[in-house]
Amino acid sequence: MAANGGVRPLLLTVLCTFFLRLCNGAATDIKLDAKAQLLHRLDSLNLLLYTFLLILTVLTIWMFKHRRLRFLHETGLAVIYGLIIGAIIRYGFTTSSTILHMPVVPDISSKYNQSVPPDTLWLRFPEDKGGGIVKNKTFAYSFRGEIYKEDNEIDLKATFDPEIFFNIILPPIIFHAGYSLKRRYFFRNLGAILMYALIGTSISAFVIGALMYGFIQLIPHLSTSFTFLDTLYFGALISPTDPLTIISIFNDLHVDVNLYALVFGESVLNDAVAIVLSGSIQNYAERYQSGSGGFETVAFFQAFGDFVEIFSLSLFIGATMGCITALLTKFTRVRDFPLLESALFVLMSYSTFLIAEATDLTGVVAVLFCGICQAHYTYNNLSPDSRQRTKQLFELLNFLAENFIFSYIGVSMFTFPKHHFDPGFIFAGFLCALLGRAANVYPLSFILNLARKPKISLNYQHMLFFAGLRGAMSFALAIRNTVSDARQAMLTTTSLIVILTVIFQGGATTQFLSWFNIPVGVDEEIEGLSHNGTRSVSMIICMFNRVLYAI
């Protein structure tokens, strides 16, 4: 009996301890479920705001088109609505945060490299198991960024990972640019387009970089934060132009097809050139830091070699994947199943971007030329259902992605925590961007007119200069790295340049077409510029096409 009397209290103690731990575990699970539900609601609210923003943009565009109003373009509307929503998120929401923030002190004795932020934080958290047993649990937290101010949760949730732009949003935009290309007029003006896009963008980047460095030397508090390579990188990211706003207006007004081809072709290719050029500048910076500190001739030519190699190999991958898709759709019976055919087309096109990125090349270049090859060779092999489906699908994805980016540019002006407003740098950025655009258009037009027939008239040159709106690519390159003060100032300046050029230049396009006497309402068969003397490139393309079709 005594033994039983001693066992029962012990058993009761064990059972009580077990039930207490069970209840504590259940309470912990309930709290974690409630926290997960809260985060889910915040994510849903964030996406709902962007969805409403796009709905409002679409409805306003319809109203503008119905009323034939052209003083403000859809991308400008998206930016303005984004600014309004960003201000509401920033100043209108005051959520009572239930998110726990635990201060962590790093171990100074560890071999952590303090020059760059960590990729992950490993938090070893002791858990008391009872009975004198303490077990360490290790939790891994990804690096998010430096904290500048206390933000509410919806504010933080409104900030997207920059990789989303490169891996999800940019590919359909760039692919659609190549897939919807008017090849006839593109190849007819290919020489001028390549001159503006390749040589002109490079000239613009170096002119902007050199001028910005000169301006910075006049501003004492900036001269210590920026190097020449920083300003050169800014020149590379601000040089590409955005085609969406201008080209949409050109389509509505039926502007001369040759001017359309010059503006669209240059803006499509200079996006690809800018991303390769910015990467080459970064490669030079890495080799420069390991050199003597002066101008590294070997590093410069290696960076130039990187530019040529990356651009060429990326182009080759894109063209190869486009041709492989053309062969698959031509010599197989996949066209008997239009849904599978369309799925194969989309997946092959998107895999082109990923292959280039995974091999340390440039997916933007690859997917652009994949789109050109898909339009030229694969499109004719598709079934009628797949032709209509893929064309409309990429047109829709392009519209949503472009407007989302412009909306987010407006929202991020209030919600992104790493903006650095410096009036001197912003003013210099605006001025140098204009001068860099002028250095691209006017000297190269003069050189082209020495041998080109027809000449690029002065009013067309003015319109090319005016069509230099900045857009999605500049913003995506600027937001990808915002660790240092210099990169944060670049992001702020780039965002403001994009916002103002899209709203004001885009809105004034119709007026400038009238001022420059650019012909509008032109049928595609009637061109404002005669194309005598520009058929050599077209003949080469036709010969190349005959060889491929023979295969």
Coordinates of C-alpha atoms in Angstrom, one line a residue, residues 32-545:
L32 CA 1.9 30.5 -34.6
D33 CA -1.3 29.8 -36.5
A34 CA -2.7 33.2 -35.5
K35 CA 0.6 34.9 -36.6
A36 CA 0.6 33.0 -39.9
Q37 CA -3.0 34.1 -40.5
L38 CA -2.1 37.7 -39.8
L39 CA 0.8 37.6 -42.2
H40 CA -1.5 36.0 -44.8
R41 CA -4.0 38.8 -44.4
L42 CA -1.3 41.4 -44.8
D43 CA 0.0 39.7 -48.0
S44 CA -3.6 39.5 -49.3
L45 CA -4.2 43.2 -48.5
N46 CA -1.0 44.2 -50.2
L47 CA -1.8 42.2 -53.4
L48 CA -5.4 43.5 -53.2
L49 CA -4.1 47.1 -53.2
Y50 CA -2.0 46.4 -56.3
T51 CA -4.9 44.6 -58.0
F52 CA -7.3 47.5 -57.3
L53 CA -4.6 49.9 -58.6
L54 CA -4.4 48.0 -61.9
I55 CA -8.2 47.8 -62.2
L56 CA -8.4 51.5 -61.7
T57 CA -5.7 52.0 -64.3
V58 CA -7.5 49.8 -66.8
L59 CA -10.8 51.7 -66.3
T60 CA -9.2 55.1 -66.6
I61 CA -7.4 54.0 -69.8
W62 CA -10.7 52.9 -71.2
M63 CA -12.2 56.3 -70.3
F64 CA -9.3 58.1 -71.9
K65 CA -9.5 56.1 -75.1
H66 CA -13.3 56.4 -75.2
R67 CA -13.0 60.2 -74.9
R68 CA -9.9 60.3 -77.1
L69 CA -7.8 62.0 -74.5
R70 CA -4.1 61.8 -75.0
F71 CA -2.6 64.3 -72.5
L72 CA -1.7 61.5 -70.2
H73 CA -0.7 57.9 -71.1
E74 CA -1.6 54.7 -69.2
T75 CA 1.9 54.3 -67.8
G76 CA 1.7 57.8 -66.4
L77 CA -1.6 57.0 -64.9
A78 CA -0.1 53.9 -63.3
V79 CA 2.7 55.9 -61.8
I80 CA 0.3 58.6 -60.4
Y81 CA -2.0 56.0 -58.9
G82 CA 1.0 54.2 -57.5
L83 CA 2.1 57.4 -55.8
I84 CA -1.3 57.9 -54.3
I85 CA -1.5 54.3 -53.0
G86 CA 2.1 54.6 -51.7
A87 CA 1.2 57.7 -49.7
I88 CA -1.9 55.9 -48.3
I89 CA 0.1 52.9 -47.3
R90 CA 2.8 55.0 -45.8
Y91 CA 0.6 57.5 -43.9
G92 CA -2.8 55.9 -43.8
F93 CA -2.1 52.5 -42.2
T94 CA -1.2 52.2 -38.5
T95 CA -1.2 48.5 -37.8
S96 CA -0.5 47.3 -34.2
S97 CA 2.4 45.0 -34.9
T98 CA 2.3 41.6 -33.3
I99 CA 5.5 40.6 -35.1
L100 CA 8.3 39.9 -32.6
H101 CA 11.7 41.5 -33.2
M102 CA 14.6 39.9 -31.2
P103 CA 17.8 42.0 -31.0
V104 CA 20.9 39.8 -31.8
V105 CA 24.4 40.8 -30.9
P106 CA 27.0 39.3 -33.3
D107 CA 30.0 37.4 -32.0
I108 CA 32.9 39.8 -32.7
S109 CA 35.4 37.0 -32.3
S110 CA 34.0 35.1 -35.2
K111 CA 35.5 35.4 -38.7
Y112 CA 32.6 37.3 -40.1
N113 CA 33.5 39.6 -43.0
Q114 CA 32.0 43.0 -41.9
S115 CA 32.5 44.6 -45.3
V116 CA 29.4 42.9 -46.7
P117 CA 26.1 41.9 -45.0
P118 CA 25.6 38.2 -44.1
D119 CA 23.5 36.0 -46.4
T120 CA 21.7 34.3 -43.4
L121 CA 21.6 34.6 -39.6
W122 CA 21.8 31.4 -37.6
L123 CA 20.1 31.9 -34.3
R124 CA 20.8 29.1 -31.8
F125 CA 17.9 29.3 -29.3
P126 CA 17.9 27.2 -26.1
E127 CA 14.8 25.2 -25.3
D128 CA 14.3 23.8 -21.9
K129 CA 13.1 20.2 -22.2
G130 CA 12.7 19.7 -18.5
G131 CA 14.7 17.4 -16.2
G132 CA 17.8 19.5 -16.6
I133 CA 17.8 18.9 -20.4
V134 CA 18.4 22.0 -22.6
K135 CA 18.4 21.6 -26.3
N136 CA 19.6 24.2 -28.8
K137 CA 17.4 24.8 -31.8
T138 CA 18.9 26.6 -34.8
F139 CA 16.8 28.9 -36.8
A140 CA 18.0 30.4 -40.1
Y141 CA 16.9 33.9 -41.1
S142 CA 17.6 35.4 -44.5
F143 CA 19.2 38.8 -44.7
R144 CA 16.5 41.4 -45.6
G145 CA 18.3 44.7 -45.3
E146 CA 19.5 47.5 -43.0
I147 CA 16.8 49.0 -40.8
Y148 CA 16.5 52.8 -41.1
K149 CA 13.2 53.4 -39.4
E150 CA 10.4 51.5 -37.7
D151 CA 7.9 50.6 -40.3
N152 CA 4.4 49.1 -39.9
E153 CA 3.9 45.6 -41.3
I154 CA 1.8 46.6 -44.4
D155 CA 4.6 49.1 -45.2
L156 CA 7.2 46.3 -45.1
K157 CA 5.0 43.9 -47.0
A158 CA 4.5 46.4 -49.9
T159 CA 8.3 46.1 -50.7
F160 CA 9.0 43.3 -53.2
D161 CA 12.1 41.3 -53.6
P162 CA 14.1 42.9 -56.5
E163 CA 14.7 39.4 -58.0
I164 CA 11.0 39.2 -58.7
F165 CA 11.4 41.9 -61.3
F166 CA 14.3 40.1 -63.0
N167 CA 13.0 36.5 -62.9
I168 CA 9.3 36.9 -63.2
I169 CA 8.2 40.4 -64.5
L170 CA 10.9 41.3 -66.9
P171 CA 11.0 38.1 -69.1
P172 CA 7.4 38.5 -70.5
I173 CA 8.0 42.2 -71.2
I174 CA 11.3 41.6 -73.1
F175 CA 9.9 38.5 -74.9
H176 CA 6.8 40.4 -76.1
A177 CA 9.1 43.1 -77.4
G178 CA 10.8 40.6 -79.7
Y179 CA 7.7 38.6 -80.5
S180 CA 5.6 41.6 -81.6
L181 CA 8.4 43.2 -83.6
K182 CA 7.5 44.5 -87.0
R183 CA 10.3 42.6 -88.7
R184 CA 10.0 44.2 -92.1
Y185 CA 10.8 47.7 -90.9
F186 CA 13.1 46.6 -88.2
F187 CA 15.5 44.9 -90.5
R188 CA 15.2 47.6 -93.1
N189 CA 16.5 50.1 -90.5
L190 CA 18.7 47.6 -88.8
G191 CA 22.0 49.5 -89.3
A192 CA 20.7 52.7 -87.7
I193 CA 19.0 50.7 -84.9
L194 CA 22.2 48.9 -84.0
M195 CA 24.2 52.2 -84.2
Y196 CA 21.8 53.9 -81.7
A197 CA 21.4 50.8 -79.5
L198 CA 24.9 49.4 -79.3
I199 CA 27.2 52.4 -79.9
G200 CA 24.8 55.1 -78.8
T201 CA 23.9 53.5 -75.5
S202 CA 27.6 52.9 -74.7
I203 CA 28.4 56.6 -75.5
S204 CA 25.5 57.8 -73.5
A205 CA 26.6 55.7 -70.5
F206 CA 30.2 57.0 -70.6
V207 CA 29.0 60.6 -71.1
I208 CA 26.6 60.5 -68.2
G209 CA 29.2 58.8 -66.0
A210 CA 31.9 61.3 -66.8
L211 CA 29.6 64.3 -66.4
M212 CA 28.1 63.0 -63.1
Y213 CA 31.6 62.4 -61.7
G214 CA 32.5 66.0 -62.6
F215 CA 29.3 67.3 -60.9
I216 CA 30.0 65.2 -57.8
Q217 CA 33.5 66.7 -57.4
L218 CA 31.8 70.1 -57.0
I219 CA 29.6 68.7 -54.1
P220 CA 31.9 68.0 -51.1
H221 CA 29.6 65.6 -49.2
L222 CA 29.2 63.4 -52.4
S223 CA 32.8 63.3 -53.5
T224 CA 33.7 60.9 -50.7
S225 CA 30.8 58.5 -51.4
F226 CA 30.9 58.1 -55.1
T227 CA 33.7 56.7 -57.3
F228 CA 34.0 57.1 -61.0
L229 CA 32.9 53.5 -61.4
D230 CA 29.8 54.3 -59.4
T231 CA 28.8 57.2 -61.7
L232 CA 29.7 55.0 -64.7
Y233 CA 27.3 52.4 -63.4
F234 CA 24.6 55.0 -63.0
G235 CA 25.2 56.1 -66.6
A236 CA 24.7 52.5 -67.7
L237 CA 21.5 52.0 -65.8
I238 CA 19.9 55.3 -66.8
S239 CA 20.8 55.1 -70.5
P240 CA 18.2 52.6 -71.7
T241 CA 14.9 54.0 -72.9
D242 CA 11.4 52.5 -72.4
P243 CA 9.3 51.8 -75.5
L244 CA 5.9 51.3 -73.9
T245 CA 4.6 54.8 -73.6
I246 CA 5.9 56.2 -76.9
I247 CA 5.1 53.2 -79.0
S248 CA 1.6 52.9 -77.7
I249 CA 0.9 56.5 -78.7
F250 CA 2.7 55.8 -82.1
N251 CA 0.3 52.9 -82.7
D252 CA -2.8 54.9 -81.8
L253 CA -1.7 57.8 -84.1
H254 CA -0.3 55.6 -86.9
V255 CA 3.1 57.4 -87.0
D256 CA 5.4 56.8 -89.9
V257 CA 6.6 53.2 -89.7
N258 CA 10.3 54.0 -90.1
L259 CA 10.3 56.3 -87.1
Y260 CA 8.3 53.7 -85.3
A261 CA 11.0 51.1 -86.1
L262 CA 13.9 53.4 -85.1
V263 CA 12.3 54.2 -81.7
F264 CA 11.0 50.7 -80.9
G265 CA 14.1 48.9 -82.2
E266 CA 16.5 51.1 -80.3
S267 CA 14.5 50.9 -77.0
V268 CA 14.3 47.1 -77.2
L269 CA 17.9 46.5 -77.9
N270 CA 19.3 49.2 -75.5
D271 CA 17.6 47.4 -72.6
A272 CA 19.7 44.4 -73.4
V273 CA 22.9 46.5 -74.0
A274 CA 22.4 48.3 -70.7
I275 CA 22.2 45.2 -68.6
V276 CA 25.3 43.7 -70.2
L277 CA 27.2 47.0 -70.0
S278 CA 26.3 47.3 -66.3
G279 CA 27.6 43.8 -65.7
S280 CA 30.8 44.5 -67.5
I281 CA 31.4 47.6 -65.4
Q282 CA 30.9 45.5 -62.3
N283 CA 33.4 42.9 -63.6
Y284 CA 35.9 45.7 -64.3
A285 CA 35.4 47.0 -60.7
E286 CA 36.2 43.6 -59.3
R287 CA 39.4 43.4 -61.3
Y288 CA 40.2 47.1 -60.6
Q289 CA 40.1 46.5 -56.9
S290 CA 42.7 43.7 -57.2
G291 CA 45.0 45.8 -59.3
S292 CA 47.4 48.7 -58.6
G293 CA 44.6 51.3 -58.1
G294 CA 45.1 53.2 -61.3
F295 CA 43.6 52.6 -64.7
E296 CA 43.8 48.9 -65.3
T297 CA 44.3 48.4 -69.0
V298 CA 44.1 44.6 -68.8
A299 CA 40.9 44.8 -66.7
F300 CA 39.4 47.3 -69.1
F301 CA 39.9 45.0 -72.1
Q302 CA 38.8 42.0 -70.1
A303 CA 35.6 43.9 -69.3
F304 CA 35.1 44.8 -72.9
G305 CA 35.7 41.1 -73.8
D306 CA 33.1 40.2 -71.2
F307 CA 30.6 42.6 -72.9
V308 CA 31.1 41.0 -76.3
E309 CA 31.2 37.5 -75.0
I310 CA 28.1 37.8 -72.8
F311 CA 26.1 39.6 -75.5
S312 CA 27.1 37.1 -78.2
L313 CA 26.5 34.0 -76.2
S314 CA 23.2 35.2 -74.9
L315 CA 22.1 36.1 -78.4
F316 CA 23.2 32.6 -79.5
I317 CA 21.2 30.9 -76.8
G318 CA 18.1 32.8 -77.6
A319 CA 18.3 32.2 -81.3
T320 CA 19.1 28.5 -80.7
M321 CA 16.2 28.0 -78.4
G322 CA 13.9 29.8 -80.9
C323 CA 15.1 27.5 -83.7
I324 CA 14.7 24.4 -81.6
T325 CA 11.1 25.3 -80.8
A326 CA 10.5 25.9 -84.5
L327 CA 11.9 22.4 -85.4
L328 CA 9.8 20.8 -82.6
T329 CA 6.6 22.4 -83.8
K330 CA 7.3 21.7 -87.5
F331 CA 8.5 18.0 -87.4
T332 CA 6.2 16.7 -84.6
R333 CA 2.5 16.4 -84.3
V334 CA 2.2 18.5 -81.2
R335 CA 0.1 20.9 -83.1
D336 CA -2.7 18.4 -83.0
F337 CA -3.0 19.4 -79.3
P338 CA -3.1 23.2 -79.3
L339 CA -3.1 23.5 -75.5
L340 CA 0.1 21.3 -75.2
E341 CA 1.6 23.2 -78.1
S342 CA 1.0 26.6 -76.5
A343 CA 2.4 25.3 -73.1
L344 CA 5.5 24.0 -74.9
F345 CA 6.0 27.3 -76.6
V346 CA 5.7 29.3 -73.4
L347 CA 8.0 26.9 -71.4
M348 CA 10.7 26.9 -74.1
S349 CA 10.6 30.6 -74.3
Y350 CA 10.9 31.1 -70.5
S351 CA 13.5 28.4 -70.2
T352 CA 15.7 30.5 -72.5
F353 CA 15.8 33.3 -69.9
L354 CA 16.6 30.8 -67.1
I355 CA 19.3 29.0 -69.1
A356 CA 21.1 32.3 -69.8
E357 CA 20.9 33.4 -66.2
A358 CA 22.0 30.0 -64.8
T359 CA 25.1 30.0 -67.1
D360 CA 26.1 33.5 -65.9
L361 CA 25.0 35.2 -69.1
T362 CA 22.1 37.7 -69.6
G363 CA 18.6 36.4 -69.8
V364 CA 17.3 39.7 -71.2
V365 CA 19.3 39.4 -74.3
A366 CA 18.6 35.7 -74.7
V367 CA 14.8 36.0 -74.3
L368 CA 14.7 39.1 -76.6
F369 CA 16.3 37.3 -79.5
C370 CA 14.3 34.1 -78.7
G371 CA 11.2 36.2 -79.1
I372 CA 12.4 37.5 -82.5
C373 CA 13.2 34.0 -83.7
Q374 CA 9.9 32.6 -82.3
A375 CA 8.0 35.2 -84.2
H376 CA 9.9 34.7 -87.4
Y377 CA 10.2 30.9 -87.6
T378 CA 8.0 29.2 -84.9
Y379 CA 4.8 31.3 -85.3
N380 CA 4.1 30.0 -88.8
N381 CA 4.4 26.4 -87.6
L382 CA 1.8 26.8 -84.8
S383 CA -1.8 25.8 -85.1
P384 CA -4.3 28.7 -85.6
D385 CA -5.4 28.3 -81.9
S386 CA -1.9 28.4 -80.6
R387 CA -1.0 31.5 -82.7
Q388 CA -3.9 33.4 -81.3
R389 CA -3.4 32.1 -77.8
T390 CA 0.3 32.9 -77.5
K391 CA 0.0 36.3 -79.2
Q392 CA -2.8 37.3 -76.8
L393 CA -1.2 35.7 -73.8
F394 CA 2.1 37.6 -74.1
E395 CA 0.3 40.8 -75.0
L396 CA -1.7 40.5 -71.8
L397 CA 1.3 39.6 -69.7
N398 CA 3.2 42.5 -71.1
F399 CA 0.4 44.9 -70.4
L400 CA 0.0 43.7 -66.8
A401 CA 3.7 43.5 -66.0
E402 CA 4.6 46.9 -67.4
N403 CA 1.7 48.6 -65.6
F404 CA 2.6 46.8 -62.4
I405 CA 6.2 48.0 -62.6
F406 CA 5.2 51.6 -63.1
S407 CA 2.6 51.3 -60.3
Y408 CA 5.3 49.9 -58.0
I409 CA 7.7 52.7 -59.0
G410 CA 5.1 55.1 -57.6
V411 CA 4.3 53.0 -54.5
S412 CA 8.0 52.5 -53.7
M413 CA 8.7 56.2 -53.5
F414 CA 6.8 56.1 -50.2
T415 CA 7.2 52.5 -49.0
F416 CA 10.7 51.4 -50.0
P417 CA 12.9 52.1 -47.0
K418 CA 16.2 52.7 -48.7
H419 CA 15.6 55.9 -50.6
H420 CA 18.3 58.6 -50.3
F421 CA 17.2 62.1 -51.4
D422 CA 20.1 64.3 -52.4
P423 CA 19.0 67.4 -54.3
G424 CA 22.4 67.9 -55.9
F425 CA 22.7 64.3 -57.2
I426 CA 19.1 64.4 -58.4
F427 CA 19.6 67.6 -60.3
A428 CA 22.8 66.4 -61.8
G429 CA 21.2 63.1 -62.8
F430 CA 18.4 64.8 -64.7
L431 CA 20.7 67.2 -66.5
C432 CA 23.3 64.5 -67.4
A433 CA 20.6 62.1 -68.6
L434 CA 19.4 64.7 -71.1
L435 CA 23.0 65.4 -72.3
G436 CA 23.7 61.7 -72.6
R437 CA 20.6 61.2 -74.7
A438 CA 21.7 64.1 -77.0
A439 CA 25.2 62.6 -77.3
N440 CA 23.6 59.4 -78.5
V441 CA 21.1 60.8 -81.1
Y442 CA 22.6 63.8 -82.8
P443 CA 26.2 62.8 -83.5
L444 CA 25.3 59.3 -84.6
S445 CA 22.5 60.6 -86.8
F446 CA 25.0 62.9 -88.5
I447 CA 27.3 59.9 -89.1
L448 CA 24.5 57.7 -90.4
N449 CA 23.3 60.5 -92.8
L450 CA 26.8 60.5 -94.5
A451 CA 26.0 57.1 -96.1
R452 CA 22.3 56.5 -95.4
K453 CA 19.6 56.9 -98.0
P454 CA 17.1 58.2 -96.9
K455 CA 18.5 60.7 -94.5
I456 CA 17.2 60.9 -90.9
S457 CA 15.8 64.4 -91.0
L458 CA 16.3 66.9 -88.1
N459 CA 12.7 66.7 -87.0
Y460 CA 13.0 62.9 -86.7
Q461 CA 16.2 63.4 -84.7
H462 CA 14.4 65.7 -82.3
M463 CA 11.6 63.1 -81.9
L464 CA 14.2 60.4 -81.2
F465 CA 15.8 62.6 -78.6
F466 CA 12.4 63.3 -77.0
A467 CA 11.4 59.6 -77.1
G468 CA 14.1 58.8 -74.6
L469 CA 11.8 58.0 -71.7
R470 CA 13.2 55.9 -68.9
G471 CA 11.3 53.0 -67.6
A472 CA 11.3 49.4 -66.2
M473 CA 14.8 48.4 -67.0
S474 CA 16.4 51.4 -65.4
F475 CA 14.3 51.0 -62.2
A476 CA 15.0 47.2 -62.1
L477 CA 18.8 47.7 -62.4
A478 CA 18.7 50.5 -59.7
I479 CA 16.7 48.6 -57.1
R480 CA 18.7 45.4 -57.4
N481 CA 21.4 46.6 -55.1
T482 CA 20.7 49.3 -52.5
V483 CA 23.2 48.5 -49.8
S484 CA 25.5 51.5 -50.0
D485 CA 24.5 55.2 -49.8
A486 CA 25.6 55.7 -53.4
R487 CA 23.3 53.0 -54.7
Q488 CA 20.4 54.4 -52.7
A489 CA 20.9 57.8 -54.2
M490 CA 21.0 56.2 -57.6
L491 CA 17.7 54.4 -56.9
T492 CA 15.9 57.6 -55.8
T493 CA 17.2 59.6 -58.7
T494 CA 16.3 56.9 -61.2
S495 CA 12.8 56.6 -59.8
L496 CA 12.2 60.3 -60.1
I497 CA 13.6 60.4 -63.6
V498 CA 11.3 57.5 -64.6
I499 CA 8.3 59.1 -63.0
L500 CA 8.7 62.6 -64.5
T501 CA 9.7 61.4 -68.0
V502 CA 6.8 59.0 -68.2
I503 CA 4.2 61.5 -66.9
F504 CA 5.4 64.7 -68.7
Q505 CA 7.2 63.5 -71.8
G506 CA 4.7 60.7 -72.3
G507 CA 1.8 63.1 -71.9
A508 CA 3.3 65.7 -74.3
T509 CA 4.2 63.2 -77.1
T510 CA 1.2 64.1 -79.3
Q511 CA 2.0 67.8 -79.0
F512 CA 5.6 67.2 -79.9
L513 CA 4.6 65.2 -82.9
S514 CA 2.7 68.2 -84.1
W515 CA 5.5 70.6 -83.3
F516 CA 8.1 68.5 -85.2
N517 CA 5.7 68.0 -88.2
I518 CA 5.9 64.2 -87.9
P519 CA 3.4 62.6 -90.3
V520 CA 0.6 60.7 -88.4
G521 CA -2.3 58.7 -89.8
V522 CA 0.1 57.0 -92.1
D523 CA -0.7 53.6 -93.7
E524 CA 2.0 51.0 -93.3
E525 CA 2.5 50.8 -97.0
I526 CA 3.1 54.6 -97.2
E527 CA 6.4 55.6 -95.5
G528 CA 7.5 59.1 -94.6
L529 CA 11.1 58.1 -95.5
S530 CA 11.9 56.4 -98.7
H531 CA 13.9 53.2 -98.3
N532 CA 16.0 53.2 -101.4
G533 CA 19.5 52.1 -100.5
T534 CA 18.4 50.2 -97.4
R535 CA 17.5 46.9 -98.9
S536 CA 20.9 45.3 -98.6
V537 CA 20.3 44.2 -95.0
S538 CA 16.8 42.9 -96.0
M539 CA 18.3 40.9 -98.8
I540 CA 20.8 39.3 -96.4
I541 CA 18.0 38.4 -94.0
C542 CA 15.9 36.9 -96.8
M543 CA 18.8 34.7 -97.9
F544 CA 19.3 33.5 -94.4
N545 CA 15.6 32.7 -94.1

